[in-house]
Coordinates of C-alpha atoms in Angstrom, one line a residue:
M3 CA 83.8 40.4 33.5
R4 CA 86.1 41.2 30.6
T5 CA 89.3 43.3 30.9
R6 CA 88.8 46.3 28.8
M7 CA 91.6 47.0 26.2
L8 CA 91.3 50.6 24.9
A9 CA 88.9 53.6 25.6
L10 CA 85.7 52.8 23.6
T11 CA 84.5 55.2 21.0
S12 CA 81.9 57.8 22.1
A13 CA 78.6 57.9 20.2
A14 CA 77.6 61.2 21.4
C15 CA 74.8 62.4 18.9
G16 CA 73.2 59.1 17.8
A17 CA 73.3 57.7 21.3
A18 CA 70.6 59.9 22.8
L19 CA 68.3 59.2 19.9
L20 CA 68.9 55.4 20.2
G21 CA 68.2 55.5 23.9
A22 CA 65.0 57.4 23.7
A23 CA 63.7 55.2 20.9
A24 CA 64.5 51.9 22.7
L25 CA 62.7 52.8 26.1
P26 CA 59.2 52.7 26.9
A27 CA 57.6 56.1 27.7
S28 CA 57.6 55.2 31.4
A29 CA 61.4 54.9 31.5
S30 CA 62.8 57.6 29.0
G31 CA 64.0 60.8 30.3
S32 CA 64.6 64.0 28.9
A33 CA 65.1 67.7 30.1
S34 CA 61.8 68.8 28.3
A35 CA 59.1 70.1 30.4
Q36 CA 56.9 67.0 29.3
E37 CA 59.1 64.5 30.7
P38 CA 59.7 63.1 34.2
E39 CA 62.7 65.0 34.8
A40 CA 60.5 68.3 35.1
D41 CA 58.4 66.6 37.8
A42 CA 58.8 68.3 41.2
G43 CA 59.1 64.9 42.8
V44 CA 62.0 63.7 40.6
V45 CA 65.6 64.4 41.4
T46 CA 67.2 65.8 38.4
A47 CA 70.9 65.2 37.1
A48 CA 71.7 68.7 38.0
E49 CA 70.6 68.3 41.6
L50 CA 72.7 65.1 42.0
L51 CA 75.8 66.5 40.3
A52 CA 75.6 69.5 42.6
E53 CA 76.1 67.1 45.7
V54 CA 79.2 65.5 44.2
R55 CA 81.1 68.6 43.1
A56 CA 83.8 68.2 45.7
C57 CA 85.7 64.9 46.3
S58 CA 86.6 63.5 49.7
R59 CA 88.7 60.8 48.5
I60 CA 88.2 57.3 50.2
S61 CA 90.4 55.4 47.8
K62 CA 93.9 55.0 48.6
G63 CA 95.0 55.8 44.9
R64 CA 93.2 56.4 41.6
Y65 CA 92.0 54.1 38.8
R66 CA 92.5 54.0 35.0
T67 CA 89.4 54.0 32.9
D68 CA 90.9 51.4 30.5
S69 CA 93.8 49.0 30.5
G70 CA 95.4 51.1 27.8
S71 CA 95.2 54.5 29.7
A72 CA 98.5 56.1 30.3
K73 CA 97.6 57.3 33.7
A74 CA 95.3 56.6 36.7
T75 CA 93.1 59.5 37.2
V76 CA 89.9 58.7 38.8
P77 CA 89.5 58.6 42.6
V78 CA 86.6 57.2 44.5
C79 CA 85.0 59.7 46.7
G80 CA 82.9 59.3 49.6
T81 CA 80.0 61.1 51.6
R82 CA 78.2 59.9 54.5
D83 CA 75.5 58.2 52.7
A84 CA 77.0 57.4 49.3
V85 CA 80.3 56.7 47.4
F86 CA 80.9 58.1 44.0
W87 CA 83.3 58.3 41.1
K88 CA 83.2 60.3 37.6
A89 CA 84.6 58.2 34.7
D90 CA 83.9 56.9 31.2
M91 CA 81.4 54.1 30.6
D92 CA 82.5 50.8 28.9
I93 CA 79.7 48.2 28.3
D94 CA 79.6 45.1 30.4
C95 CA 77.8 42.5 28.4
D96 CA 78.7 39.4 30.7
G97 CA 76.4 37.0 32.2
R98 CA 73.2 35.4 30.7
K99 CA 73.8 34.8 27.1
T100 CA 71.1 36.8 25.0
R101 CA 70.8 38.0 21.5
A102 CA 72.4 41.3 22.4
C103 CA 75.2 39.8 24.7
N104 CA 77.0 36.7 23.5
R105 CA 80.5 35.8 22.2
K106 CA 79.7 37.1 18.6
T107 CA 78.5 40.7 19.8
D108 CA 81.2 40.8 22.5
P109 CA 84.6 39.2 22.1
Y110 CA 85.3 39.4 25.7
F111 CA 81.8 37.8 26.7
L112 CA 81.9 35.7 29.8
P113 CA 78.9 33.7 30.8
E114 CA 79.0 34.8 34.4
T115 CA 78.8 37.8 36.7
A116 CA 80.1 38.3 40.3
F117 CA 76.7 38.5 41.6
Q118 CA 73.8 36.1 40.9
S119 CA 70.2 36.4 40.7
S120 CA 67.7 35.2 43.2
R121 CA 67.5 32.0 41.0
G122 CA 71.2 31.4 41.3
E123 CA 71.9 32.3 37.6
P124 CA 74.2 35.0 36.0
L125 CA 72.6 38.5 35.7
D126 CA 71.2 39.4 32.4
S127 CA 73.3 42.3 31.4
A128 CA 70.9 43.1 28.4
A129 CA 67.9 43.6 30.7
L130 CA 69.1 44.7 33.9
P131 CA 70.8 48.0 34.6
H132 CA 73.6 47.6 36.8
V133 CA 77.2 48.9 37.5
V134 CA 80.5 47.2 37.6
V135 CA 82.8 48.0 40.5
P136 CA 86.6 47.2 40.8
G137 CA 87.4 44.0 42.6
P138 CA 88.7 44.5 46.2
S139 CA 92.2 45.8 46.3
K140 CA 94.6 48.0 48.4
V141 CA 93.3 50.9 46.4
W142 CA 89.6 50.6 47.5
D143 CA 87.4 47.5 48.8
Y144 CA 83.8 48.2 48.0
R145 CA 82.8 46.0 50.7
R146 CA 84.2 48.4 53.4
S147 CA 82.2 51.2 52.0
G148 CA 78.7 49.4 52.6
L149 CA 78.3 48.2 49.1
T150 CA 77.7 44.7 47.8
G151 CA 75.8 43.0 45.1
G152 CA 72.5 44.5 44.7
S153 CA 73.5 47.9 46.2
V154 CA 71.4 50.8 44.7
V155 CA 73.3 53.0 42.2
A156 CA 72.3 56.2 40.4
V157 CA 74.1 56.9 37.3
V158 CA 74.1 60.4 35.6
Y159 CA 74.8 61.2 32.1
R160 CA 74.1 64.5 30.8
D161 CA 70.5 65.4 31.8
R162 CA 69.6 61.8 32.4
V163 CA 69.4 60.0 35.8
R164 CA 68.9 56.1 35.7
Y165 CA 69.0 53.8 38.8
G166 CA 70.2 50.3 39.0
V167 CA 72.3 48.0 41.1
I168 CA 75.9 46.9 41.6
G169 CA 75.9 43.6 39.7
D170 CA 79.4 42.6 38.6
T171 CA 83.1 43.3 39.6
G172 CA 86.0 43.9 37.3
P173 CA 89.7 44.5 37.2
T174 CA 91.1 45.9 40.4
G175 CA 92.8 48.8 38.7
I176 CA 90.0 49.8 36.4
I177 CA 86.7 51.7 36.8
G178 CA 83.9 53.0 34.8
E179 CA 81.6 50.3 33.2
A180 CA 78.1 49.4 33.3
S181 CA 75.8 46.9 31.6
Y182 CA 74.2 46.9 28.2
A183 CA 70.8 47.9 29.8
M184 CA 72.1 50.8 31.8
A185 CA 73.9 52.3 28.7
K186 CA 70.8 52.0 26.7
A187 CA 68.6 53.5 29.3
L188 CA 71.0 56.5 29.5
G189 CA 70.9 57.0 25.6
I190 CA 74.6 55.8 25.5
D191 CA 75.3 53.4 22.5
P192 CA 75.1 49.9 24.4
D193 CA 77.1 47.9 21.6
P194 CA 79.8 46.1 23.8
S195 CA 82.4 46.2 21.0
T196 CA 82.0 49.8 19.7
G197 CA 79.5 51.7 22.2
G198 CA 80.2 53.2 25.5
A199 CA 81.0 57.0 26.6
E200 CA 84.5 58.3 26.7
S201 CA 83.9 60.6 29.7
G202 CA 81.0 62.4 31.5
V203 CA 79.4 59.7 33.6
T204 CA 78.9 59.9 37.2
Y205 CA 78.2 56.8 39.3
I206 CA 76.7 57.3 42.9
A207 CA 76.4 54.1 45.0
F208 CA 74.3 54.4 48.1
K209 CA 75.7 52.7 51.2
N210 CA 73.8 50.0 52.9
S211 CA 71.1 50.0 50.2
R212 CA 71.0 46.3 49.0
I213 CA 67.7 45.3 47.4
S214 CA 66.4 41.9 47.0
P215 CA 65.8 40.3 44.6
I216 CA 68.8 42.0 42.8
E217 CA 67.2 41.5 39.4
S218 CA 64.1 43.7 40.4
R219 CA 64.2 46.7 38.2
A220 CA 61.2 48.1 39.8
R221 CA 62.7 47.9 43.3
A222 CA 66.0 49.4 42.1
Q223 CA 64.0 52.5 40.7
S224 CA 61.8 53.0 43.7
R225 CA 64.6 52.7 46.1
G226 CA 67.0 54.6 44.2
A227 CA 64.3 57.5 43.9
A228 CA 63.8 57.7 47.4
L229 CA 67.5 57.6 48.4
A230 CA 68.3 60.4 45.8
R231 CA 65.7 62.5 47.3
E232 CA 67.3 62.1 50.8
F233 CA 70.8 62.5 49.1
V234 CA 69.8 66.0 47.8
G235 CA 67.9 67.0 51.0
R236 CA 64.5 66.6 49.9
S237 CA 63.4 64.4 52.7

């Protein structure tokens, strides 16, 4: 996982169009009545955000969103069933070398991830929606919150909700990063050099929710949807 240098440029308008065009019909999300968000069985972004309005802080301090940030402003908050934070999104392209993620596309590219696939290989950031958590420190240790590699995460951006897993760790003082695939699924520009979102991203990690194999998008989706329904009181 690379150390982030400066806040990435937001691609507010074009990103939503990019994400919708890149995703298959079964994975794309929209607020329109024809899309899955309108389905009575699908938890919406608004429902999840309503559950994380107030922060009961569990971190001993706050995090910066980038190494160049002047102040640490982001706390990690907790509920009985989940841990959450609200930050930006920088793009993690580390792990398996692909056409989208390599040293030419990402100057900070590393050919490894903190957690590995069931085959003992680095995760594929271009294919697997995953989230980066800060490395354990005195501020917060994700392991003490019932989280580990493969823990299920819901990420909310605007009217979209996408599910993935914790797949990598980053600098101990920085928070707000997810994989190329997660950004793309949310309609955020996934370019590791120029993409990302400057703010407005909510990460909700469900405690004791590890799936196996970690690289199964289908299991992350089904487990995430079920946990989200429980989280908003639907079950």
